[in-house]
Coordinates of C-alpha atoms in Angstrom, one line a residue:
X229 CA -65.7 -38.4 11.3
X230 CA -64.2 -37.4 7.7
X231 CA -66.0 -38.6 4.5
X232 CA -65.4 -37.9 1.1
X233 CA -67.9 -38.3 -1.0
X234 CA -67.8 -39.0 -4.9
X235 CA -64.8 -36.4 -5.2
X236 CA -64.0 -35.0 -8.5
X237 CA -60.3 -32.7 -8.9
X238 CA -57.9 -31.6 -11.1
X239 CA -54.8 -29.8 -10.7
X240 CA -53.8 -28.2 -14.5
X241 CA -53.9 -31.0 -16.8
X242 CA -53.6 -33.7 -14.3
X243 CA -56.9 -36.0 -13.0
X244 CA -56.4 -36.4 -9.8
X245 CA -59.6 -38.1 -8.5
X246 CA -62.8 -39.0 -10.4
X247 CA -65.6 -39.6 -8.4
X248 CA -63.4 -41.1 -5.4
X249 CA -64.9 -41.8 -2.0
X250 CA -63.9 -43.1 1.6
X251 CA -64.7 -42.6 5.2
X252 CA -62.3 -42.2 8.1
X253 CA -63.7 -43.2 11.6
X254 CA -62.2 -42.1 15.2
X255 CA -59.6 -44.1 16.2
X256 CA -59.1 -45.9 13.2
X257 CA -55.1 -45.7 12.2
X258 CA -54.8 -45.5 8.2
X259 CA -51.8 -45.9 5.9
X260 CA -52.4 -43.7 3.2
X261 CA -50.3 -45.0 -0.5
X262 CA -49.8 -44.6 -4.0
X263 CA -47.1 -43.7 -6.6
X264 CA -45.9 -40.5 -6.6
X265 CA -47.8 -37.7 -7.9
X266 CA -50.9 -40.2 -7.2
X267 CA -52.5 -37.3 -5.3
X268 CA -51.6 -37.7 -0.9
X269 CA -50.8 -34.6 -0.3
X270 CA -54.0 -33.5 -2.6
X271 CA -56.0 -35.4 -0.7
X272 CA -54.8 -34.0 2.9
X273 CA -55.2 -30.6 1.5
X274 CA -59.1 -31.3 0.5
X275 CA -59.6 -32.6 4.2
X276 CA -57.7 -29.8 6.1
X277 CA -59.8 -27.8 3.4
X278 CA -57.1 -26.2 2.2
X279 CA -58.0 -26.7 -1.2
X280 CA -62.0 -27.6 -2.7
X281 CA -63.3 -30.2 -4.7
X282 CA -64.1 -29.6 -8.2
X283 CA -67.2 -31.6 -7.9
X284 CA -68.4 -34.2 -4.5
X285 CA -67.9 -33.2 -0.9
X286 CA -66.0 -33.8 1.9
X287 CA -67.2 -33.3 4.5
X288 CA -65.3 -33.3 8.2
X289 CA -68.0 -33.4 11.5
X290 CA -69.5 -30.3 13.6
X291 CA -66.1 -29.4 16.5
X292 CA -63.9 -32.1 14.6
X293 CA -60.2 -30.3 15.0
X294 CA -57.3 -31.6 12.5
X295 CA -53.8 -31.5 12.6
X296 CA -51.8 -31.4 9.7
X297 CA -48.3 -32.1 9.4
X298 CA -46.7 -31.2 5.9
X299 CA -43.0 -30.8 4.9
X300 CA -43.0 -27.7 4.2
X301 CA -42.6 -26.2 7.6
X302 CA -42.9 -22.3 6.8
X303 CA -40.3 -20.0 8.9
X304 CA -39.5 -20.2 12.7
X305 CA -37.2 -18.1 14.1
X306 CA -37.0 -15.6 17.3
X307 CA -38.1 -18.1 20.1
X308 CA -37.2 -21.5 21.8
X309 CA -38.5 -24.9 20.6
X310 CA -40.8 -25.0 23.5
X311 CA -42.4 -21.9 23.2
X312 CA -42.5 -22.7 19.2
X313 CA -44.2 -26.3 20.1
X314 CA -46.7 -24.9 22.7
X315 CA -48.0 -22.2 20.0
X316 CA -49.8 -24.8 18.2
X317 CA -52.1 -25.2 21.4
X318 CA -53.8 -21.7 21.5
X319 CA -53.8 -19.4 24.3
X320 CA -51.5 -20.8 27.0
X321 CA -48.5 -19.6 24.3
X322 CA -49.0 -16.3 24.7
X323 CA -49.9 -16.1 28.3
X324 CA -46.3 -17.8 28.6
X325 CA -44.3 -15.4 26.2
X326 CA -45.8 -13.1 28.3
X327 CA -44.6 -14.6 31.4
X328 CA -40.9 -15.1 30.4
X329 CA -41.3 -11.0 29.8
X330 CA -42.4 -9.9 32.9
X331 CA -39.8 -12.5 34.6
X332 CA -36.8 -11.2 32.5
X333 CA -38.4 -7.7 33.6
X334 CA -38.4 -8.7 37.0
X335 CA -34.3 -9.2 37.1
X336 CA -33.5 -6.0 35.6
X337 CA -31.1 -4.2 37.9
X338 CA -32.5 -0.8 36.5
X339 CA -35.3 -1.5 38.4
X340 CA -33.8 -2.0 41.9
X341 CA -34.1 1.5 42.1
X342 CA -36.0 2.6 45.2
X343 CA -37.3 5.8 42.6
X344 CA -38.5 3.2 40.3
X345 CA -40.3 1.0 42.7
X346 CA -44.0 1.9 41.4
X347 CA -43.0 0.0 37.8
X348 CA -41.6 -2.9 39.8
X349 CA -44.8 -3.1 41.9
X350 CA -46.9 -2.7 38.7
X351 CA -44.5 -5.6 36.8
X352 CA -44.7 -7.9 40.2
X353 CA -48.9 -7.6 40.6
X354 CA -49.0 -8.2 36.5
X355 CA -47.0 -11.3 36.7
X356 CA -49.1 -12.7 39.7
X357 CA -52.3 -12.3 37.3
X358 CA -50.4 -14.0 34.2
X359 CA -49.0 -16.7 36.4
X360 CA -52.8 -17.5 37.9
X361 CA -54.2 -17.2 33.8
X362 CA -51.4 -19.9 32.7
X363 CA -52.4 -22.3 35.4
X364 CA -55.9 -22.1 34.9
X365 CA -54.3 -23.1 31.1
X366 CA -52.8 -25.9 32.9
X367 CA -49.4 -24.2 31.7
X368 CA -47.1 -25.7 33.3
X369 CA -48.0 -29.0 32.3
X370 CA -48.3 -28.1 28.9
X371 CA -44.9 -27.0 28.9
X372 CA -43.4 -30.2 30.7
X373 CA -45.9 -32.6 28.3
X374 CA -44.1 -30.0 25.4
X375 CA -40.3 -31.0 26.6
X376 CA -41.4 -34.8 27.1
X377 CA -42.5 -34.6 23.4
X378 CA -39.3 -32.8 22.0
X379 CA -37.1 -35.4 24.1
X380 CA -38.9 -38.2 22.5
X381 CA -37.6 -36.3 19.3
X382 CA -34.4 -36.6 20.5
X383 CA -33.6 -32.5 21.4
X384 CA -31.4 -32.2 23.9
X385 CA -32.3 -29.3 27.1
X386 CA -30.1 -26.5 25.6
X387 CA -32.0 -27.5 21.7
X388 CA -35.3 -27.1 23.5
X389 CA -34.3 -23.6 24.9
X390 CA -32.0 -22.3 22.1
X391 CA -33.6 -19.9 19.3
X392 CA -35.4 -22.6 16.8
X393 CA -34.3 -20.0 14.1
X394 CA -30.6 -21.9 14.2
X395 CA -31.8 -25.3 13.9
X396 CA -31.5 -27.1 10.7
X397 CA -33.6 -27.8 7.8
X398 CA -34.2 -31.7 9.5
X399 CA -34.6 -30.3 12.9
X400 CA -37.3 -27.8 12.3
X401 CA -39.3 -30.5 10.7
X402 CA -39.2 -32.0 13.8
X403 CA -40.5 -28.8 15.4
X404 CA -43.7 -28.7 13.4
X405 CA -44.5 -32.2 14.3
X406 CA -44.3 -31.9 17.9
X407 CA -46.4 -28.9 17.7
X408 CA -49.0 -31.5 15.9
X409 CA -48.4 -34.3 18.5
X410 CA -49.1 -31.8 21.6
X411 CA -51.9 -30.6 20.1
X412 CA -53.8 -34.1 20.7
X413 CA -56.2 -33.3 18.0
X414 CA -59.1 -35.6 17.1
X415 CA -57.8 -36.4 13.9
X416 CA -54.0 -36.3 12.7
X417 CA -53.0 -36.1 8.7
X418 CA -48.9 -36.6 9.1
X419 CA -47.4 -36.2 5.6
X420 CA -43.8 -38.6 5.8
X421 CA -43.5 -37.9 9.7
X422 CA -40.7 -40.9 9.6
X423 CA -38.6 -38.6 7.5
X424 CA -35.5 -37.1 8.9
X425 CA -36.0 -39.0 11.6
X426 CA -32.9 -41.3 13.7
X427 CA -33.9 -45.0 14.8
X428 CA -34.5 -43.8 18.5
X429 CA -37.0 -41.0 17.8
X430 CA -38.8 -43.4 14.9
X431 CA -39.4 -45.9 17.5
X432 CA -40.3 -43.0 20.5
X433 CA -42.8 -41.5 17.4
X434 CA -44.3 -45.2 16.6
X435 CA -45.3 -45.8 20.7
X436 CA -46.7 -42.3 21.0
X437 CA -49.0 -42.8 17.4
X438 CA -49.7 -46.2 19.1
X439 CA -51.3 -44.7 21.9
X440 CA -53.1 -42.0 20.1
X441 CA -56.7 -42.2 20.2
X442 CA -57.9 -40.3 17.5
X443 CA -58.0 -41.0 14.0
X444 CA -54.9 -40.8 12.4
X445 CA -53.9 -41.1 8.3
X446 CA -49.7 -40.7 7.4
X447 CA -47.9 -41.3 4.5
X448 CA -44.4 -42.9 5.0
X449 CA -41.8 -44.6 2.8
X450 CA -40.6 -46.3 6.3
X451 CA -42.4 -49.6 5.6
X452 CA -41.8 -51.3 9.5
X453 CA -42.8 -47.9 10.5
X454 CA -46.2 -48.2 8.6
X455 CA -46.8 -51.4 9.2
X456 CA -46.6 -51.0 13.1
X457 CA -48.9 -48.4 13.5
X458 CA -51.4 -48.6 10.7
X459 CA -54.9 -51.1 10.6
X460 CA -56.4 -49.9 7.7
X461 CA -54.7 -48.9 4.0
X462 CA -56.3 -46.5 1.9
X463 CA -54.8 -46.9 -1.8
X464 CA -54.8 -43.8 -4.2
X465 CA -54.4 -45.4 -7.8
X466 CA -55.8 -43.8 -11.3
X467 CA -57.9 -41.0 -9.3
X468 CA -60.2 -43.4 -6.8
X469 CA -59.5 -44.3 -3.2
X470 CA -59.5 -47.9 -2.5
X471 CA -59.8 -49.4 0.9
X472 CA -57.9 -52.7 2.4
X473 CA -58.1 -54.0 5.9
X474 CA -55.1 -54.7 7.7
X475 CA -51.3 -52.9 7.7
X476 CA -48.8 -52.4 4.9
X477 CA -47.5 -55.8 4.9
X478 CA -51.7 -57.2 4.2
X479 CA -52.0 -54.8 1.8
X480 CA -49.2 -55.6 -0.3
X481 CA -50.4 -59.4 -0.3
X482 CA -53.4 -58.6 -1.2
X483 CA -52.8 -56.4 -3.9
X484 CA -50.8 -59.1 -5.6
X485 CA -53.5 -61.6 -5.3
X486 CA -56.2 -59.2 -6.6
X487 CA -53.9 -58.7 -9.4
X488 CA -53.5 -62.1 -10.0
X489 CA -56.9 -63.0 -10.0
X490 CA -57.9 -59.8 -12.2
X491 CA -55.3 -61.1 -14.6
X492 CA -56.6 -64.8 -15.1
X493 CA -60.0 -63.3 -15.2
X494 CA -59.0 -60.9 -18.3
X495 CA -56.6 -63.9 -19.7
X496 CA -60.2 -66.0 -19.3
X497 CA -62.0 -63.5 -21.0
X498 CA -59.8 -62.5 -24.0
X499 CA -59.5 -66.3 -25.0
X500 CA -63.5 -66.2 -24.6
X501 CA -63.3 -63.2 -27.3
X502 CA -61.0 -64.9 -29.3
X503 CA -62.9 -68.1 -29.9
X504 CA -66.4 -66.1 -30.4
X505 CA -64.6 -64.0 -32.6
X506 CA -63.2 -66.2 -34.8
X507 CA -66.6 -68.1 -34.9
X508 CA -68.2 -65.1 -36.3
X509 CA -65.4 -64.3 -38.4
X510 CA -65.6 -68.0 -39.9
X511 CA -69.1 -67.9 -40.3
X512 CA -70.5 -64.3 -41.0
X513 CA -70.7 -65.1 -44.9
X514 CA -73.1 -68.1 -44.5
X515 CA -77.0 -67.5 -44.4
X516 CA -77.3 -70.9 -42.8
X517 CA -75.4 -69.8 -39.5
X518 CA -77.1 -65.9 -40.1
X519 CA -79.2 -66.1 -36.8
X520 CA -76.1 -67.7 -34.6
X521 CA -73.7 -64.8 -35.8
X522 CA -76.3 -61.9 -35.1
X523 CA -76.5 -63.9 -31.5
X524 CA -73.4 -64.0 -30.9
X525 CA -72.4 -60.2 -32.0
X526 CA -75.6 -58.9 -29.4
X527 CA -73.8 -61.2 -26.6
X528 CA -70.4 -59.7 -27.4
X529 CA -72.1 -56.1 -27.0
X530 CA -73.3 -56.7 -24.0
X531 CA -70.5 -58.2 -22.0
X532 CA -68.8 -55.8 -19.5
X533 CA -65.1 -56.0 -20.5
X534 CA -62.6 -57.1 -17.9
X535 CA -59.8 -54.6 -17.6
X536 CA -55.9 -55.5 -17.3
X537 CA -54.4 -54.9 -13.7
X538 CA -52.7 -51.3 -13.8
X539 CA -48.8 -53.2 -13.2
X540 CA -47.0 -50.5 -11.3
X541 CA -43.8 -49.7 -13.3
X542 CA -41.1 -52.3 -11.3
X543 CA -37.8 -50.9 -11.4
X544 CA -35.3 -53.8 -11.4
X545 CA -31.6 -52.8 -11.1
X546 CA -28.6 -55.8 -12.0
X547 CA -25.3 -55.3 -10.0
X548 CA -23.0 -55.5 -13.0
X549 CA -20.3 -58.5 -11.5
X550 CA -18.2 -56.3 -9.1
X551 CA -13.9 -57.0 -9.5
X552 CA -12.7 -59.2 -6.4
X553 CA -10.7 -57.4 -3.7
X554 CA -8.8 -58.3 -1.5
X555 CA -9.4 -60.6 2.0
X556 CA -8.6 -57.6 3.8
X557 CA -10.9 -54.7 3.3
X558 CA -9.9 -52.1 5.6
X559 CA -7.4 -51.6 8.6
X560 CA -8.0 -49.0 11.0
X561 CA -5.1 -49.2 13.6
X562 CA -4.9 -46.6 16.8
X563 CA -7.1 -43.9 15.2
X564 CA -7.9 -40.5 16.9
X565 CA -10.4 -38.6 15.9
X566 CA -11.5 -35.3 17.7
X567 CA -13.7 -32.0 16.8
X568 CA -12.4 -29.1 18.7
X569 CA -12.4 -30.3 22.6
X570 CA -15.1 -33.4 21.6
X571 CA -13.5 -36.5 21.1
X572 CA -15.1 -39.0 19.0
X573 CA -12.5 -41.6 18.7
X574 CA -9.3 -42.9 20.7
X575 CA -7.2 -45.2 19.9
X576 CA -9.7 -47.2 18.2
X577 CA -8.7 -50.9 16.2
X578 CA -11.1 -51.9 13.4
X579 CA -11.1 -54.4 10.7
X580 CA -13.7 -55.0 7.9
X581 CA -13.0 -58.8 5.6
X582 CA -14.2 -58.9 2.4
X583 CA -18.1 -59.8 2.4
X584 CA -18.7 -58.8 5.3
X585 CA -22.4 -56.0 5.3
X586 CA -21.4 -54.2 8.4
X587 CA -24.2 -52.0 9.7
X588 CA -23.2 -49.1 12.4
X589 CA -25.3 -48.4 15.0
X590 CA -25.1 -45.8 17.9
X591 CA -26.9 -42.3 19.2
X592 CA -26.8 -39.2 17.4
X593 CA -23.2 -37.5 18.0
X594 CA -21.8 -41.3 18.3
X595 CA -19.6 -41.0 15.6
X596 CA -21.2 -42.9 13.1
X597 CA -20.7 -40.5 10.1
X598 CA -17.1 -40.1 11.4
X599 CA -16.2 -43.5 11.3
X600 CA -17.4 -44.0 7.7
X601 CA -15.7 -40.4 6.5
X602 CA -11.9 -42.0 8.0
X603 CA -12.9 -45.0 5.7
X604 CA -13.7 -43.3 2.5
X605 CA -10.5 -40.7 3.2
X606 CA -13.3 -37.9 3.4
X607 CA -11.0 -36.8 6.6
X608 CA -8.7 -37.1 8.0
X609 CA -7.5 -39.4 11.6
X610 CA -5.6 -37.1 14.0
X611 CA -3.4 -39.6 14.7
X612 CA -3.1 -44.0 13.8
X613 CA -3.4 -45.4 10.2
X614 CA -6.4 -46.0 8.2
X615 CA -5.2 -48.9 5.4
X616 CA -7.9 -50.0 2.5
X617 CA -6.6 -53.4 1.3
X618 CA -5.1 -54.4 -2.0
X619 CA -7.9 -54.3 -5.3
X620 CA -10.4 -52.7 -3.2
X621 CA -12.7 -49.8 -5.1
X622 CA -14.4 -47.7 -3.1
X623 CA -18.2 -46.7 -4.0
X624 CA -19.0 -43.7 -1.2
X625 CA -22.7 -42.5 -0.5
X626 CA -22.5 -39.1 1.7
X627 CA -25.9 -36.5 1.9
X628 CA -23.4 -34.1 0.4
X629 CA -23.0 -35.8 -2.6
X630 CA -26.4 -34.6 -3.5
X631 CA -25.0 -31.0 -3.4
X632 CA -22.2 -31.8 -6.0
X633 CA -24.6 -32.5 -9.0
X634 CA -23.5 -29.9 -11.7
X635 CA -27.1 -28.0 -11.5
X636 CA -27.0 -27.0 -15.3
X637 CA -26.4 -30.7 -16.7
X638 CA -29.7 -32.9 -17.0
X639 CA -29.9 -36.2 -15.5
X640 CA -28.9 -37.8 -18.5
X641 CA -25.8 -35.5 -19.6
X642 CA -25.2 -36.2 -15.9
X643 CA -24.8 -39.7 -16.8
X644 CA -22.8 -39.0 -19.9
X645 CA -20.3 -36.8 -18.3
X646 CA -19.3 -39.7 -15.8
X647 CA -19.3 -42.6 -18.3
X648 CA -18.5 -41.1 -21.5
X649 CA -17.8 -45.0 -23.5
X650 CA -21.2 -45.9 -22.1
X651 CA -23.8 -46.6 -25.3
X652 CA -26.9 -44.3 -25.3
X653 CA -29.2 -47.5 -24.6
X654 CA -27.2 -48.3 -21.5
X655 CA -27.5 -45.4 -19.9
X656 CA -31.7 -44.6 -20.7
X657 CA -31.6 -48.1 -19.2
X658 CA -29.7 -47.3 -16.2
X659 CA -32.0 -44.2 -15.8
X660 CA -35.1 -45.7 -16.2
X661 CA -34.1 -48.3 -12.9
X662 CA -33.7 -45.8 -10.7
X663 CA -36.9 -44.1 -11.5
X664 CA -35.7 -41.7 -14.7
X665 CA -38.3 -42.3 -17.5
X666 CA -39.4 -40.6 -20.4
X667 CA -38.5 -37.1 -20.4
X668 CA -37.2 -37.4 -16.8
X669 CA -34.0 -37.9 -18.4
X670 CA -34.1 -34.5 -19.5
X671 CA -34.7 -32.5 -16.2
X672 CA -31.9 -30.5 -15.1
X673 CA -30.6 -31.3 -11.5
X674 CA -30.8 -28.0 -10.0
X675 CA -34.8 -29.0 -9.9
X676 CA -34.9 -32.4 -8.9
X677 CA -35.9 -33.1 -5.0
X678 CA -33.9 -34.7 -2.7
X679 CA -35.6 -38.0 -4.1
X680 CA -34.5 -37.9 -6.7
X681 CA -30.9 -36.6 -6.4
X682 CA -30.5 -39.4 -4.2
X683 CA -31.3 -42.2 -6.7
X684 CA -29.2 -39.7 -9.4
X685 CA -25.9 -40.0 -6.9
X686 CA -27.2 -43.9 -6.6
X687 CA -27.0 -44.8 -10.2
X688 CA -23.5 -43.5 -10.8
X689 CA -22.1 -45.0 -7.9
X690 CA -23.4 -48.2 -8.9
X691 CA -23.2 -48.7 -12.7
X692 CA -19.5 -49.5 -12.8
X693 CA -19.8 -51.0 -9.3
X694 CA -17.6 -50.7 -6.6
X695 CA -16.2 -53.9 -4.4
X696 CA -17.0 -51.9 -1.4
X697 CA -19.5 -49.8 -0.7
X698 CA -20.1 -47.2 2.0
X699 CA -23.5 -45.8 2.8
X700 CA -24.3 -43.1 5.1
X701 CA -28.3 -43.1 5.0
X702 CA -28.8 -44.2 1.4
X703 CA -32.4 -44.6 1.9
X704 CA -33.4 -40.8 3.1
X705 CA -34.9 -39.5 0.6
X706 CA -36.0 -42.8 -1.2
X707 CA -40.0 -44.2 -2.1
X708 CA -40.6 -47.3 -1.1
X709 CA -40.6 -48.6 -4.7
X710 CA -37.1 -47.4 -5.1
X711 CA -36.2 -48.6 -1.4
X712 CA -37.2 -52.2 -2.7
X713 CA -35.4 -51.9 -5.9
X714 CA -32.1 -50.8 -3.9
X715 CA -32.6 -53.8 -1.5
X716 CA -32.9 -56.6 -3.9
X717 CA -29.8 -55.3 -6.1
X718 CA -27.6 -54.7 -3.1
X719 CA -28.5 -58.5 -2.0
X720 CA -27.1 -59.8 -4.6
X721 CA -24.4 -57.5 -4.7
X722 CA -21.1 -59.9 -4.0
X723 CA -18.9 -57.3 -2.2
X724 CA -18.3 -55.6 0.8
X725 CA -21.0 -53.1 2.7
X726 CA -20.6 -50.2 5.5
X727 CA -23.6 -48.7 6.0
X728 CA -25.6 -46.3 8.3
X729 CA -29.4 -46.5 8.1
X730 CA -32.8 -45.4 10.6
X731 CA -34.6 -48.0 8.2
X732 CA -35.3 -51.3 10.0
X733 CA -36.3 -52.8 7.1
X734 CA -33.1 -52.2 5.0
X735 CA -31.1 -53.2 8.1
X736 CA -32.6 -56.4 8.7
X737 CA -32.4 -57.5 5.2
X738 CA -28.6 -56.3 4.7
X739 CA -26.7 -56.7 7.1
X740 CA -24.8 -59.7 8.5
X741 CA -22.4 -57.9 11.3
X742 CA -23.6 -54.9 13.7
X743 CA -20.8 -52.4 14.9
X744 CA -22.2 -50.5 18.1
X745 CA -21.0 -47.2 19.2
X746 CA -21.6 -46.6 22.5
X747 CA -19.3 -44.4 25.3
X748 CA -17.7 -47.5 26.7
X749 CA -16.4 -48.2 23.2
X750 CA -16.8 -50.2 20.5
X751 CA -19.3 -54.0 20.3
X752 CA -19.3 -55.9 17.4
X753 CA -21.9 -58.6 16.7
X754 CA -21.6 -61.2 14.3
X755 CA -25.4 -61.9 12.5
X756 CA -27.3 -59.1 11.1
X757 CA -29.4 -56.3 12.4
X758 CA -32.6 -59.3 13.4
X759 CA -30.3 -61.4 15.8
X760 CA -28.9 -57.8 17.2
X761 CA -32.3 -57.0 18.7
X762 CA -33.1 -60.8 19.3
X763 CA -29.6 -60.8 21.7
X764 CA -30.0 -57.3 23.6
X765 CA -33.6 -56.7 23.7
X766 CA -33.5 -53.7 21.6
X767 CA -33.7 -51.9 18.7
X768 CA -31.3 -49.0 19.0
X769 CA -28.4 -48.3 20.9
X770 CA -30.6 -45.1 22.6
X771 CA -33.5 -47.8 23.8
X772 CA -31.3 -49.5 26.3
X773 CA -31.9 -50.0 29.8

């Protein structure tokens, strides 16, 4: 369906692929990985043909029609969701733009008129032509199969209908890859679908990509996402395109054992070297062992060397031992919380005890982000008491924190300015865990992405560590590299955790209480995220019944 064949490109200085080659098949679901700046997005770009090879082909079969979701989602504004989704399909848009015009035509009093009854014949016989086109289109279908899709996304009716123009950054993204999923095509290229995405509409996006029969390739840094959906793994590493059978969780297993055997095999060889070597070198003077050192030199020449594995810079990051705090955490005692006429919280009693990894669960607009703003005093309750124990310091992860970062300081003066005793070594150190290395350290954070902001806001927060930390999505905007790295230091971190996540993955290995919002109240369960689902049969609050 798509091949690439021996594919050659460079983008400035950089080698992206040297004679790289794979071939993507209908119905085959692929996983498409690497580090970053490895070459995905390159990659979809040569297949939508976007962008050329510099030498090879791709080449994509006779009819074939692709779909490409990106994240850059360009500008939408001056009509609904729906009609925005449905434009990706072709003609039936338009016929139904042009419908909603004639039918807003149709209730204008002006026209009541008996003098202007020739125009309101004219409008009522054009509308009867339009309405037969956009049923020939199968319209109407389109447009329910449009809302079923946005639902699954988790818009609400009056989202749907409202102008797309006032959406959000997050939400728009989930506009363009509606538009993709309607569409149906025969092949799908979704770059990060899984981002900005809550649990509900990860899980309603992994069904729908399960039932897809075309052939599909994503990138995500969700790995239970991935592993889900995908069958196949194509790996970009040091320009070629590897192939592995199997989802993410294969992969990964047997990337470590090819690396392990490519290892003893280059350990083999080198000690083979060594001894020939030193044979030579011990006998190169003597005429007597002339004819065995020439031998030996030829075999030398000829043997095909056995390269190193490429080790994948591991970022490791050591919790710093954490002051004790207090049995009691925090107190929250008849809290009311309301915005406007909306009430989020009344009269609500909750306790966290030190140790405790509380993760907080419920729909979009449950409260979620409220509850863990009252804890770290980002607002205010309207009325009852919110207490924070005795010896308890407060580390507080919030989206907004990103926007704080003093744009005109670099990463590493950024580090400076918050721990002006720390030694110069420390610091690089602490940089270089949470992905800063090299001359990383001296980018300015006006132009880091949200990536890497993230990990920026992360390694402050965490180098003179808190005894209770509070995480609103900490893993947004975070690679799966740095994802693993956060998930291994926060398990051995002794404290006390609030957190809010969509990752499954970081849930399950977390948490050891789950708080439920739902509109009967409050449900605490003691075990962690895995015994949740195991005792109500479901993996988001939104999923029941």
């Amino acid at each position: 369906m798509i091949r690439l064949d021996n594919v050659s490109k460079q983008n400035g200085h950089q080698i992206v692929f040297i004679e790289a080659s794979a071939a993507l098949h209908r119905g085959e679901k692929v996983g498409l990985v690497g580090p970053n700046g490895a070459g995905k997005t390159t990659l979809f770009r040569l297949m939508t043909g976007q962008e050329e090879p510099d030498e090879g082909q791709v080449a994509v079969d006779r009819g074939i029609t692709i779909g490409y979701f990106s994240q850059d989602v360009g500008e939408m504004a001056g009509r609904s969701a729906v009609a925005e989704v449905m434009d990706g399909v072709g003609p039936v848009s338009e016929v139904a733009a042009e419908l909603k015009e004639l039918e807003a035509a149709m209730s204008n009093p002006d026209l009541a008129d008996p003098e202007r009854a020739g125009e309101m014949e004219a409008i009522i016989e054009r509308y009867g032509e339009v309405q037969q086109r956009f049923t020939e289109l199968d319209g109407y279908a389109l447009e329910s199969r449009a809302r079923e899709v946005l639902a699954g996304l988790s818009f609400s009716q009056e989202m749907m209908d409202g102008d797309v123009g006032k959406l959000s950054g997050g939400w728009k993204m989930r506009v363009a890859l509606a538009r993709i999923l309607l569409m149906r095509p025969d092949a799908m290229l979704l770059d990060e679908p899984s981002n900005h995405l809550d649990i509900e509409s990860l899980i309603w996006l992994e069904q729908f990509l399960k039932g897809y029969d075309g052939m599909l390739m994503m990138t995500s840094h969700d790995r239970e996402f991935m592993n889900r959906i995908v069958d196949k793994i194509v790996e970009i590493d040091g320009g070629s395109l590897t192939s592995y059978s199997g989802n993410y969780e294969f992969y990964a297993q047997q990337r470590a054992l090819n690396e392990q055997q490519q290892q003893a095999q280059f350990e083999r060889q080198q000690a083979m070297l060594a001894k020939e070597l030193k044979f030579i070198e011990r006998f190169k003077a003597r005429a007597s062992h002339a004819a065995q050192v020439q031998s030996r030199v030829k075999k030398l020449d000829k043997i095909e060397r056995v390269e190193p594995p490429k080790r994948r810079q591991t970022i490791a990051f050591d919790f710093p031992q954490a002051p004790r705090s207090g049995e009691d955490v925090v107190n929250l005692k008849n809290v009311s919380k309301a915005y406007g006429s909306r009430t989020i919280y009344d009269d609500l009693d909750f306790s966290i005890r030190r140790m405790e990894r509380w993760c907080v669960m419920g729909i979009n607009g449950a409260g979620k982000s409220t509850l863990l703003k009252l804890i770290a005093g980002a607002t205010e309750p309207d009325s009852g008491s919110v207490a924070v124990g005795g010896s308890v310091k407060m580390g507080y992860f919030a989206q907004h924190a990103m926007d704080l970062l003093d744009g005109e300081r670099t990463v590493f003066q950024s580090l400076q300015d918050e721990f002006p005793q720390a030694s110069i070594g420390s610091l690089r150190s602490l940089a270089g865990c949470f992905g800063f290395s090299g001359d990383d350290v001296e980018k300015k954070c006006r132009v880091l992405s949200g990536g890497e902001k993230a990990r920026l806001v992360m390694a402050k927060m965490l180098y003179d560590p808190p005894n209770f930390l509070v995480l609103d999505e900490p893993t947004n905007h975070l690679d799966m590299a740095t994802k693993e790295m956060l998930i291994g230091a926060l398990s051995k971190f002794e404290g006390t955790m609030l957190f809010v996540s969509h990752d499954r993955h970081f849930l399950a290995a977390l948490s050891n209480r789950v708080l439920e919002l739902t509109p009967d109240g409050l449900h605490k369960y003691g075990g962690g995220y895995t015994e949740y689902v195991a005792r109500t049969g479901y993996e988001a609050p939104g999923l029941q019944g």
